[in-house]
XYZ file of C-alpha atoms in Angstrom:
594
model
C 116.747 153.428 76.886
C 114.780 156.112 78.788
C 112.211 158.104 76.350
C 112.745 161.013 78.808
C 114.703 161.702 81.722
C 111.352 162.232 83.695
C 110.248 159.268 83.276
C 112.692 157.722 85.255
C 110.449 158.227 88.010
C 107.536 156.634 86.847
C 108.452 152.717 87.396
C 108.604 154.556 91.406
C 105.129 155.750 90.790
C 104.020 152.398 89.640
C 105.975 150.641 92.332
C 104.214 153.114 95.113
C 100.935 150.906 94.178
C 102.376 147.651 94.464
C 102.892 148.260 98.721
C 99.102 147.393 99.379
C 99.979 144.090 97.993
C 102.011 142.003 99.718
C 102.423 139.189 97.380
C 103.178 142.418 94.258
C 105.559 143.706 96.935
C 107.863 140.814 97.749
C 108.156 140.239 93.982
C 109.225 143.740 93.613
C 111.391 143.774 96.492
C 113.345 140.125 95.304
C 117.033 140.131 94.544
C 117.728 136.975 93.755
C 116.358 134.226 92.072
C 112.379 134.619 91.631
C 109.334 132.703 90.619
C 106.137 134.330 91.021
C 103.209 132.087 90.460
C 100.293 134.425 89.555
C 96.721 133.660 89.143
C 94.269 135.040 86.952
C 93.580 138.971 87.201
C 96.526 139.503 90.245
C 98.206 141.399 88.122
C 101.285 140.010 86.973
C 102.372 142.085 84.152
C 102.558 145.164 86.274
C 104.325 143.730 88.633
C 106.920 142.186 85.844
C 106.926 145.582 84.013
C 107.621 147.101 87.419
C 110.443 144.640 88.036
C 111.998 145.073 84.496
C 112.222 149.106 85.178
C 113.536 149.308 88.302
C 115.861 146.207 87.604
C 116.708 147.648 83.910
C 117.886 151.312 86.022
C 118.881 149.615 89.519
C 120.539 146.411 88.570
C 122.188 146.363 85.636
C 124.225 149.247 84.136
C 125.108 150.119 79.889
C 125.717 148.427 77.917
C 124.524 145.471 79.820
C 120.714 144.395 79.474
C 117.774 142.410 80.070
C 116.188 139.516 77.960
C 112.615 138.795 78.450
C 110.999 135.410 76.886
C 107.738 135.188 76.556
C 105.213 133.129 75.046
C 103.944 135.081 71.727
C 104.380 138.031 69.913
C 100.687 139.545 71.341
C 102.725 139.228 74.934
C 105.719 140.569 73.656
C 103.804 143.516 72.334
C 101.707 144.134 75.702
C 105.072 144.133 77.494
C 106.713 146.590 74.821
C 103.895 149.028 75.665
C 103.763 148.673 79.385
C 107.501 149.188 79.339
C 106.940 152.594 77.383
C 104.543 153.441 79.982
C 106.920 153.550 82.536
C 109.782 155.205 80.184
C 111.485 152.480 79.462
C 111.904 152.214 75.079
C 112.947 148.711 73.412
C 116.364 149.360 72.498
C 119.526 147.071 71.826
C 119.851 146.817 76.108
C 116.282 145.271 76.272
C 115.076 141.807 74.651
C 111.365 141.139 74.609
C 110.281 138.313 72.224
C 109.331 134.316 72.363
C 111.717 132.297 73.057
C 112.555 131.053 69.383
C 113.251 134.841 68.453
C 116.001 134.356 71.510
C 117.052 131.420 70.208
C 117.521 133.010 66.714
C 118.921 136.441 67.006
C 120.563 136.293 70.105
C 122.037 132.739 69.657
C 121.664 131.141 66.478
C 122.484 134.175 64.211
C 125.561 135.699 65.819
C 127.006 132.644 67.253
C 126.113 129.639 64.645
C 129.103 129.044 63.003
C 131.268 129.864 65.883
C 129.064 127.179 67.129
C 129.485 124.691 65.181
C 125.951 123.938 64.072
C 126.523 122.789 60.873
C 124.839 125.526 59.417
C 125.594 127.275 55.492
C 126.561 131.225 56.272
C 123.458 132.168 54.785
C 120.512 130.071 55.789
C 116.650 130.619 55.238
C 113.735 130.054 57.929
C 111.600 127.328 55.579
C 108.028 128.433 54.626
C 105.361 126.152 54.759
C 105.644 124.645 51.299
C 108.978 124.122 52.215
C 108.836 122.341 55.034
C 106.424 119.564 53.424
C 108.536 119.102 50.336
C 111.151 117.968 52.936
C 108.774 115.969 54.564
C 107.358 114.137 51.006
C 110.917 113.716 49.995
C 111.816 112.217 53.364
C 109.123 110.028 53.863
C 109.577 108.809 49.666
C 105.615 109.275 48.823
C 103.398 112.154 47.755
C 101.021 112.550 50.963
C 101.376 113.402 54.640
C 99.778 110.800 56.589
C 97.068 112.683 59.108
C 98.573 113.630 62.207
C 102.233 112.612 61.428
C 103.684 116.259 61.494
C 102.058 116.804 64.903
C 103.668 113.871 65.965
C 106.751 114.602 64.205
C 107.032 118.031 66.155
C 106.209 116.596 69.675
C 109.012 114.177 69.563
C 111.377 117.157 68.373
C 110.893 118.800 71.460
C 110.817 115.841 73.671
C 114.572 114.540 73.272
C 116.542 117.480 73.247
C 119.859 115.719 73.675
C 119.729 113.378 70.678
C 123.402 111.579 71.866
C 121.316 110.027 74.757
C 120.060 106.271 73.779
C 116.531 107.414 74.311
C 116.305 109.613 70.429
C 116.257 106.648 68.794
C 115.099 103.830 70.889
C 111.418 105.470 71.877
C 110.710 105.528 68.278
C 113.511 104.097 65.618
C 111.684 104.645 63.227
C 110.158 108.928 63.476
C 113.679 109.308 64.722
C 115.212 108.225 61.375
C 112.335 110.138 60.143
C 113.333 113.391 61.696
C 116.900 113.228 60.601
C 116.135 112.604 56.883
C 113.443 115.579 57.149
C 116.242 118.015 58.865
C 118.881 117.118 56.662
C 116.943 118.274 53.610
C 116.024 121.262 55.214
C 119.798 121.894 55.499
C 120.187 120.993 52.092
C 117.588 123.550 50.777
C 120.012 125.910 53.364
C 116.801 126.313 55.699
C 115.905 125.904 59.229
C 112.403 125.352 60.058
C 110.414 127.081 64.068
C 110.954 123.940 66.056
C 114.942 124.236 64.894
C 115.539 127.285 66.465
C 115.335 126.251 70.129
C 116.616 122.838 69.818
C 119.596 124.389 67.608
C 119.971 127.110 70.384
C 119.924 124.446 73.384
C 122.472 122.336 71.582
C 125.056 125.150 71.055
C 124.499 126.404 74.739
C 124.946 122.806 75.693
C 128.370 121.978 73.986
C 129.698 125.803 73.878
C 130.405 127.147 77.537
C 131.788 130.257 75.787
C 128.741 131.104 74.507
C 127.128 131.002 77.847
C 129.111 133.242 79.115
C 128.976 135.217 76.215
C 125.171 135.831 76.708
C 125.636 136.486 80.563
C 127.658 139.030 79.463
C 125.399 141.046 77.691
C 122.563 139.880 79.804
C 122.848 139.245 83.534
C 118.991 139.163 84.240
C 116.914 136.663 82.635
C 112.855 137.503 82.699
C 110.596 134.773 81.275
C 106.846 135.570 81.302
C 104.338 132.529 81.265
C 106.673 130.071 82.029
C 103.957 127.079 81.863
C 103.467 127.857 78.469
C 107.166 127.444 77.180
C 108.141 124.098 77.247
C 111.123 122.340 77.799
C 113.590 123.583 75.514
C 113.221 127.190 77.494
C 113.278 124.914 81.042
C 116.780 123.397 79.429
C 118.115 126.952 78.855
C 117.479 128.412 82.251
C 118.850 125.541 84.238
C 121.933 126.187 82.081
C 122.228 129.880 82.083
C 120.764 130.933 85.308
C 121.931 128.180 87.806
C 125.227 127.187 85.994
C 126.538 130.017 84.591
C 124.905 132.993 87.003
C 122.367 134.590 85.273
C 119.537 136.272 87.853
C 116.013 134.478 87.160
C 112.812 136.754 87.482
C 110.150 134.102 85.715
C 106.432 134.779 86.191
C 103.297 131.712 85.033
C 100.809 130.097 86.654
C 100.096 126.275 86.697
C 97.147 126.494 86.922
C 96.574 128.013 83.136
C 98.729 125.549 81.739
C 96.896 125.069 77.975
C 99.081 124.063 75.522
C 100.588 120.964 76.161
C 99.961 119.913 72.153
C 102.938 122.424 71.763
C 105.248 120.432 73.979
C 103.889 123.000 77.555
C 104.496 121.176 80.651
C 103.314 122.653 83.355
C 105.476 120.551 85.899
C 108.136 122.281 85.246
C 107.334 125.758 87.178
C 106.001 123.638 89.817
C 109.659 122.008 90.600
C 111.006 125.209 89.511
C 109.245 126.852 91.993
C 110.773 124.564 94.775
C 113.783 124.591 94.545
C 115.557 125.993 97.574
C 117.438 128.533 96.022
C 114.533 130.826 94.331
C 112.338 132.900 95.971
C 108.528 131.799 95.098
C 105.864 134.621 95.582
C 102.186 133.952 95.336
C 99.986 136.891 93.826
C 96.287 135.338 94.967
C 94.370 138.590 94.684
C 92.256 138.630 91.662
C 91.343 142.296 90.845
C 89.700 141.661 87.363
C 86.836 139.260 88.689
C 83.950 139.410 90.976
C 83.431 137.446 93.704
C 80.898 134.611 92.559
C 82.861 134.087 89.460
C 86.211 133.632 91.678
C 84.179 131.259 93.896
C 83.124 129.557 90.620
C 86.470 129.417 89.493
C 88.154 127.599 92.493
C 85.390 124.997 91.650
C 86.562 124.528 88.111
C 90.202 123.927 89.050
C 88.919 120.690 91.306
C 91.778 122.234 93.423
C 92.159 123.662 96.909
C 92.963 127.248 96.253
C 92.927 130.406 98.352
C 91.970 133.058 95.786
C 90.458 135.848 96.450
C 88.791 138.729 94.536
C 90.641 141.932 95.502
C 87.349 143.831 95.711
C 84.832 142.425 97.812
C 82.067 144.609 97.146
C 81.927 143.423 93.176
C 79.863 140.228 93.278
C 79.649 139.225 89.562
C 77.495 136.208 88.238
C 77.428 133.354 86.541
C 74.616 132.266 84.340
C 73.913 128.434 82.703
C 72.314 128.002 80.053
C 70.604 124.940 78.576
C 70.144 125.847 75.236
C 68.171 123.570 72.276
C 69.391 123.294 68.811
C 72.389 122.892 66.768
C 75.013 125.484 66.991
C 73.588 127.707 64.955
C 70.399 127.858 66.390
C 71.885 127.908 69.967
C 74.166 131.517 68.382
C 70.526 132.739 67.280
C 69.270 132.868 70.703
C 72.734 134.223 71.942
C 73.138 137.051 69.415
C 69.225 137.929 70.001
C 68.545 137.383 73.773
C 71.215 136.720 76.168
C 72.930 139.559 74.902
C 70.704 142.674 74.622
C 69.409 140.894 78.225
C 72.830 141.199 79.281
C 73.046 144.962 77.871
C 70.132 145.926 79.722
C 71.692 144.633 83.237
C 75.282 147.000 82.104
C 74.134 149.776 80.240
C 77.580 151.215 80.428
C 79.033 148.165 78.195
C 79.253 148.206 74.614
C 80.445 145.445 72.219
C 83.738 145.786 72.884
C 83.157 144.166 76.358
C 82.149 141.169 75.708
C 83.825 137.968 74.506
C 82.296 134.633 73.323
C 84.483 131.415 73.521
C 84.646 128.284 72.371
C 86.539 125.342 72.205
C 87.106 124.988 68.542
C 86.986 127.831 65.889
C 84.558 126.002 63.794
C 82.328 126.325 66.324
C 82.648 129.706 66.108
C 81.391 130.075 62.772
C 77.797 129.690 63.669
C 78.269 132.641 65.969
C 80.018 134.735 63.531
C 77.073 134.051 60.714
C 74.467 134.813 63.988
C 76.141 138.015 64.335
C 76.414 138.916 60.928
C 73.009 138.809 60.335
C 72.293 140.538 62.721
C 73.999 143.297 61.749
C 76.562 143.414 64.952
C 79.985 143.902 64.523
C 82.746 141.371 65.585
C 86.262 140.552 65.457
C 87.598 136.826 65.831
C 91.245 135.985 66.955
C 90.620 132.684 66.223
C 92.137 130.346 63.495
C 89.400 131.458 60.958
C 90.365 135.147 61.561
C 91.268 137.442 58.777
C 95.153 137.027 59.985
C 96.832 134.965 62.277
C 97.156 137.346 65.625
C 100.727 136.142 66.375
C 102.260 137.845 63.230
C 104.774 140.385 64.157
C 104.253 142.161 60.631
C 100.598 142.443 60.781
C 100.549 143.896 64.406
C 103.150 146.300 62.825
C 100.489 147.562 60.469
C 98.231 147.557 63.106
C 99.777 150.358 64.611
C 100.658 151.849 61.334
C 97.064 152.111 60.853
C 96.103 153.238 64.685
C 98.654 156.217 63.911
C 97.171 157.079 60.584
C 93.353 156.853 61.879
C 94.040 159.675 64.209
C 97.464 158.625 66.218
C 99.086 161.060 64.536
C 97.519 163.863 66.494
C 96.895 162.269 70.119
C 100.663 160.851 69.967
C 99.266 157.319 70.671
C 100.780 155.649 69.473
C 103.961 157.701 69.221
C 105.418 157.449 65.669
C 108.474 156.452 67.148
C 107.278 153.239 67.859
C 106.637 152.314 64.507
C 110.055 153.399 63.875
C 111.300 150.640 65.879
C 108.994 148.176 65.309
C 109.730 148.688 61.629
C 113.402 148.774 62.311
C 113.319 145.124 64.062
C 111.033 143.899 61.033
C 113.019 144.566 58.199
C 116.618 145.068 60.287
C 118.279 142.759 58.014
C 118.149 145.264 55.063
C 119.190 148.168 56.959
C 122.696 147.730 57.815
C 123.393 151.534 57.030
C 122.710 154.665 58.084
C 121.407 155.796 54.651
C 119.545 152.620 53.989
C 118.080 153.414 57.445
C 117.212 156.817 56.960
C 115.722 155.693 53.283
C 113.208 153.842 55.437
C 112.462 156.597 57.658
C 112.157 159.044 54.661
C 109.661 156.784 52.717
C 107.646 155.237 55.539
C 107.023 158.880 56.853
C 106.133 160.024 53.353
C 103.788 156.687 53.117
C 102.397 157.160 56.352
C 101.266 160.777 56.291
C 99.707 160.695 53.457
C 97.523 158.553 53.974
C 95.516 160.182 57.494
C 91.980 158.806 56.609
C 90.334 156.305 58.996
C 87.835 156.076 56.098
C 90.147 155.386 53.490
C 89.836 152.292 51.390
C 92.118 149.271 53.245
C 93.034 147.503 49.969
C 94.129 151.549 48.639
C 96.389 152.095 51.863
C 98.047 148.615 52.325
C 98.939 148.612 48.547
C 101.150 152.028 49.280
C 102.923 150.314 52.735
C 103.220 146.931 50.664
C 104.800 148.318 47.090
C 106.809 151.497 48.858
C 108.022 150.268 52.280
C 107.920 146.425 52.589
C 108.887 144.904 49.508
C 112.136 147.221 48.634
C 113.167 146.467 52.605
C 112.009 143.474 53.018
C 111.916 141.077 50.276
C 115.603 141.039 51.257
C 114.911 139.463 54.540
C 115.077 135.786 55.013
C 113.269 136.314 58.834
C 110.017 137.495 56.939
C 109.774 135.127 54.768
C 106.441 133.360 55.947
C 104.923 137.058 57.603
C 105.210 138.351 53.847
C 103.313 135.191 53.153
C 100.581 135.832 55.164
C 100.322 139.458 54.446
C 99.783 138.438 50.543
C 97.279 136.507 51.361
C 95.290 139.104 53.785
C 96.178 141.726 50.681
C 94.523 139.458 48.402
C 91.262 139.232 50.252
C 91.370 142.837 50.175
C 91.571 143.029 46.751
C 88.762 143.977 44.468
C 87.767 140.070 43.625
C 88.358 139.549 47.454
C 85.589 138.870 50.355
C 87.162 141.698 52.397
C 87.012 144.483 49.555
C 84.814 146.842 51.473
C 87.564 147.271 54.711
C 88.146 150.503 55.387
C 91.730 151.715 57.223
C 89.950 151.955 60.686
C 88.705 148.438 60.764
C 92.201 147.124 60.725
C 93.273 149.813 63.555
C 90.235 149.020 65.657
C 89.674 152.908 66.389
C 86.498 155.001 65.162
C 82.913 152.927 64.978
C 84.860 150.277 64.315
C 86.301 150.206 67.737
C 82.909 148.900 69.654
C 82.641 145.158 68.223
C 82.199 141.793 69.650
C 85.212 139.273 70.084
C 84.833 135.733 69.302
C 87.868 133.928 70.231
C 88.961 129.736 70.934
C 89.073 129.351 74.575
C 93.012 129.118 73.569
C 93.329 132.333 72.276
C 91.353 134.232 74.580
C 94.280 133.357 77.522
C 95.564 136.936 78.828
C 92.482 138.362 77.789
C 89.500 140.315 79.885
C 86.357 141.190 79.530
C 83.249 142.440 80.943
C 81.074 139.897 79.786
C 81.837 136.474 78.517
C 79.711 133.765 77.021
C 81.702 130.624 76.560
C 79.047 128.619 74.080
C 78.799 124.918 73.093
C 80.469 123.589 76.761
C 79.656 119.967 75.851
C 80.805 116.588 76.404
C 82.851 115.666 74.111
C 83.857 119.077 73.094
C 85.327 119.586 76.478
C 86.383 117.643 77.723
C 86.649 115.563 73.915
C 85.711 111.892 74.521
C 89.073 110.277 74.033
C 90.915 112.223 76.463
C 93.837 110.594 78.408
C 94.233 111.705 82.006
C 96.646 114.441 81.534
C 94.513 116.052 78.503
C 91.443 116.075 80.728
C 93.355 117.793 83.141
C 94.303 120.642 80.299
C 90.716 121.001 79.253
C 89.939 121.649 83.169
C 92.214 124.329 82.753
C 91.015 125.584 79.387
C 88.017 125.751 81.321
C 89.499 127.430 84.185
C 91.160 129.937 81.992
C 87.760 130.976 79.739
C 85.859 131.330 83.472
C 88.164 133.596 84.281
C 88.459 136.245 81.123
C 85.054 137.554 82.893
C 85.209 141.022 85.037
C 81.036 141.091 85.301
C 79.329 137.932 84.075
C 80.128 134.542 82.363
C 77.607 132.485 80.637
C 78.078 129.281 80.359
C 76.089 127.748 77.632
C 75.732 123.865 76.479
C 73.292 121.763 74.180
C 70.588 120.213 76.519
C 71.551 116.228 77.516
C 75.617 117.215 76.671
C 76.389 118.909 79.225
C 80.084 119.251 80.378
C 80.999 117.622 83.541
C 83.303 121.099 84.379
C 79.575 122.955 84.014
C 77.500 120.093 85.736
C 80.238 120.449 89.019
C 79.624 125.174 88.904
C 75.952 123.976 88.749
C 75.972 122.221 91.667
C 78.157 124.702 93.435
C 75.767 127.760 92.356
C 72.916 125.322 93.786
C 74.443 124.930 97.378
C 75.055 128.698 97.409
C-alpha cells in the first residue's frame, strides 16, 4: 500500500498542519462515527486524505481495507492523487470510486448469484442504444415521449424497496413501466447505471451474509460529498455502518446540495448529522476566498451562517455587471473588457485562473465563439465539451498524455500510476500474469515512443487505441459505453474531423496549452477554484428558471451559492439589463449597505 517506507511519515506531516484548526483537528482526532459538514474552501479533502492515511496505517491492519464513495470519477481521481501524496498507492486494501462502481465490483460482481439477483453469469452494462430499444419495446411504440426517461429514473431511485405498497400505488402505471423496461434489459443479459445501486441495496437488504462479508474486508466506510449521493448510498450506510458495525467517516456540505434531478437529497446529511451516536465537526474556515466574497456568500445562502475567511488580510471583490445585448454580444464585452481589465488589476494571473459559469451549456456557446475569435484559448467541462469529464478512460489518457508530454522525465505523473489506472480499466482481460505483463510490455513500448507534446493527437491516440485498448479491452463488458465515447472523440480527431489540428499536449493540458480559460455549467464547476470567476447570463428565468417549485428554487440558491464561491480573487456577476436574478438583486443590495 505504501509507495515507500518513508512516506509513512508524511500523512504526520500533513496532520502537523491540521492543529491550527480546530474544526480539521477534531475530524482528525475522531474514532468513532463522523460527519464533518464542510463549507466551501475549509479544506475538506485534506482533512479526509489525512483521515484515510492515518486510519488506512492506524486503524485497520492487512488484508483489511478502506472503501471510499464518492460522487464522480473527477473526485475519485483528486482523492487517488492526494492519497499518493501522502504515500498511500490504490491497491486491492483501498476502494476509491462512486458509489455505483461499489455497488458493482464490490457487490454486484462477486456476490450476484450468491445473491440471488436473478442475474445470467455473464451480464453486460447496456449502452445507450440499448437502453432505449428496451424502453421502445416496453412502452410498444417507436418514440420516447420528452421527459419520460428522466422521470422514469427518478422514480427508480425513489422506492428502493419495491415489496412496500408504495412501488406501485404512487404511479401504477411507470411502475409497470419500469418492470417491463428491466426485464428486457435482463433479457438482452444487461444491467443498465441506475441498476447497480438499487441491485446492490436489494442484495444487502435480503443477504445479512453479505454484510458481513463486506465488513470483513472493510471495517471503515469513507463517503465524500454525501449531499450529492442520494438515497440508495443513505440506504447502504444505515445498513452497514449502524447495523452491522462498519466505522462511518462521511464528509458534504448541505449547503452545496445541486443535484437533486439525480435523486440528491440534501436532508439526509442533515439528520445524519444528528443523530446521537456520530460525531459532527464543522470546518467554517474558508481559506480559498477573500473576505467580501465570503460576506457575499453568506448573503446568497439566505441563511444564518458563521463563515469565515481564514485569512483576513485578503479582501477580494465582487463586481455586477449590467450588461446589454443578447448573449453573444454580452461574451463580446466579456472576452474584450472585463477581462484584460481584470488582468491588469492581477498581473500575476494567466488564463488558467479564471473560470466563466453559467447555468446552461448552451449558454456557453456564445462565450466559447467570443473567445475563439478572439484568439484566446479555452477549455469547457461542460456538456458541449470535447468528452464527457466523468469518463474514467479518457482521464486515463489524460495522464497517458501528461507522462508522454514531458512526465516521463519530472516523474509526474509517475508511470506507475498509469499502470494501475490501466490495470483497473481493462482488469477484466487480465486475469494472468502473462496477459498482465503483455499489457505492461506493449503500453510501455506505446507510450515511449511516442514523447512529443507536439505530436499529432489523432497520430498518438490511433497507437494507444489499435495496440493497447482494443486487444485488452474490447473484451470488457465494464467499458462498453467509455469505448463508445472514446470512438467518438477519435473520430473528431480524425482527418474529416473538427478537432484534426489537436496536438498531444492539448489533451494533457501541459506546454502553451496549459494557460487557457475554463468555461464550465455552474454544475460542473462544483469542487473547483479559481482566481477569477465570471458567472455570465445570471437572469430570471435562467436562475432561478420561471417554473420552479419551492425546493428547486432552493437548489438554484445553492447553484448560486456554489459558483460564488469557486472565486479566490474576484467574481463577476453578470446579467442582461431588466432580468436580473433575484440571488444578484439581494449581493447588490448587500454590497450597497457595505
Amino acid at each position: 500500500m505504501w509507495s515507500d517506507v518513508s512516506d509513512r511519515a508524511a500523512y504526520l506531516r500533513a496532520a502537523a498542519q491540521l492543529r491550527g484548526n480546530p474544526g480539521q483537528w477534531a475530524a482528525y482526532e475522531a474514532r468513532g462515527h463522523c460527519v464533518v459538514l464542510a463549507g466551501p474552501g475549509s479544506g475538506k479533502t485534506k482533512t479526509l486524505t489525512t483521515k484515510m492515511a492515518r486510519m488506512l496505517t492506524e486503524d485497520v491492519h492487512a488484508p483489511r481495507g478502506i472503501a471510499c464513495i464518492t460522487y464522480n470519477n473527477e473526485c475519485a481521481r483528486e482523492l487517488e492523487d492526494r492519497l499518493a501524496a501522502l504515500g498511500v498507492l490504490h491497491d486491492k486494501r483501498v476502494f476509491i470510486g462512486t458509489v455505483h462502481s461499489f455497488s458493482l465490483t464490490q457487490i454486484i460482481l462477486p456476490y450476484a448469484q450468491a445473491a440471488g439477483l436473478g442475474l445470467p453469469m455473464s451480464f453486460g452494462i447496456a449502452r445507450r442504444a440499448e437502453q432505449q430499444a428496451a424502453l421502445l419495446e416496453a412502452l410498444g411504440r417507436t418514440n420516447i415521449p420528452q421527459n419520460l426517461e428522466f422521470r422514469l429514473n427518478n422514480y427508480r431511485r425513489a422506492y428502493l424497496n419495491r415489496d412496500t405498497p408504495e412501488w406501485r400505488e404512487a404511479d401504477p402505471n411507470l411502475a409497470a413501466l419500469i418492470e417491463r423496461y428491466e426485464a428486457g434489459l435482463r433479457r438482452r443479459g444487461l444491467i443498465d447505471f441506475d441498476d447497480m445501486p438499487l441491485l446492490a441495496v436489494r442484495a444487502l437488504r435480503s443477504n445479512q451474509w453479505l454484510q458481513r462479508a463486506l465488513l470483513a474486508k472493510y471495517p471503515i466506510l469513507v463517503v465524500d460529498e454525501y449531499q450529492d449521493l442520494g438515497s440508495a448510498l443513505h440506504r447502504m450506510v444505515m445498513g452497514l455502518c449502524f447495523r452491522t458495525g462498519m466505522r462511518l467517516f462521511a464528509v458534504g456540505d448541505v449547503d452545496q446540495s445541486i443535484y437533486g434531478f439525480t435523486g440528491a437529497r440534501p436532508d439526509l446529511l442533515r439528520r445524519l448529522s444528528e443523530r446521537a451516536d456520530v460525531q459532527t465537526v464543522r470546518l467554517r474556515l474558508n481559506y480559498r476566498s477573500g473576505t467580501r466574497i465570503v460576506s457575499a456568500s453568506r448573503v446568497a445562502l439566505a441563511e444564518e451562517r458563521d463563515f469565515e475567511a481564514a485569512n483576513a488580510d485578503m479582501q477580494g471583490a465582487v463586481f455586477i455587471h449590467s450588461m446589454a445585448g443578447n448573449y453573444e454580444n454580452q461574451a463580446v464585452r466579456v472576452v474584450r473588457d472585463l477581462l484584460p481589465q481584470a488582468f491588469i488589476r492581477h498581473p500575476g494571473l494567466n488564463l488558467g485562473d479564471v473560470a466563466v459559469l453559467y447555468p446552461a451549456a448552451w449558454i456557453g456557446d456564445a462565450i466559447a465563439d467570443a473567445a475563439q475569435a478572439a484568439g484566446i484559448a479555452f477549455i469547457r467541462t461542460d456538456g458541449n465539451a470535447l468528452y464527457p469529464r466523468s469518463s474514467r478512460l479518457m482521464q486515463w489518457l489524460e495522464i497517458c498524455a501528461q507522462w508522454c508530454c514531458g512526465g516521463w522525465r519530472s516523474g509526474d505523473p509517475r508511470f506507475a500510476r498509469i499502470l494501475r489506472g490501466g490495470e483497473r480499466l481493462f482488469g477484466e482481460s487480465l486475469k494472468s500474469d502473462q496477459r498482465r505483463l503483455e499489457f505492461h510490455r506493449l503500453l510501455i513500448s506505446v507510450l515511449w515512443g511516442q514523447r512529443d507534446e507536439g505530436l499529432r493527437l489523432h497520430y498518438w491516440l490511433d497507437q494507444l487505441i489499435t495496440q493497447v485498448i482494443q486487444p485488452f479491452g474490447n473484451s470488457c463488458a465494464l467499458l462498453r459505453d467509455e469505448l463508445e465515447t472514446l470512438a467518438t472523440f477519435a473520430a473528431r480527431l480524425s482527418k474529416a474531423g473538427d478537432q484534426r489540428h489537436m496536438v498531444l499536449s492539448e489533451l494533457a493540458g501541459n506546454g502553451t496549452h496549459l494557460s487557457r480559460l475554463t468555461l464550465s455549467t455552474l454544475h460542473s464547476a462544483k469542487g473547483r477554484e479559481f482566481g477569477l470567476v465570471f458567472m455570465f447570463g445570471l437572469d430570471n428565468g435562467r436562475l432561478p428558471r420561471n417554473d420552479a417549485d419551492h425546493d428547486q428554487r432552493a437548489e438554484a440558491r445553492r447553484l448560486f451559492y456554489v459558483g460564488l464561491t469557486r472565486a479566490k480573487q474576484e467574481v463577476h456577476l453578470l446579467h442582461t439589463t431588466g432580468r436580473t436574478s433575484p440571488f444578484v438583486s439581494e449581493i447588490e443590495q448587500h454590497l450597497a449597505a457595505e
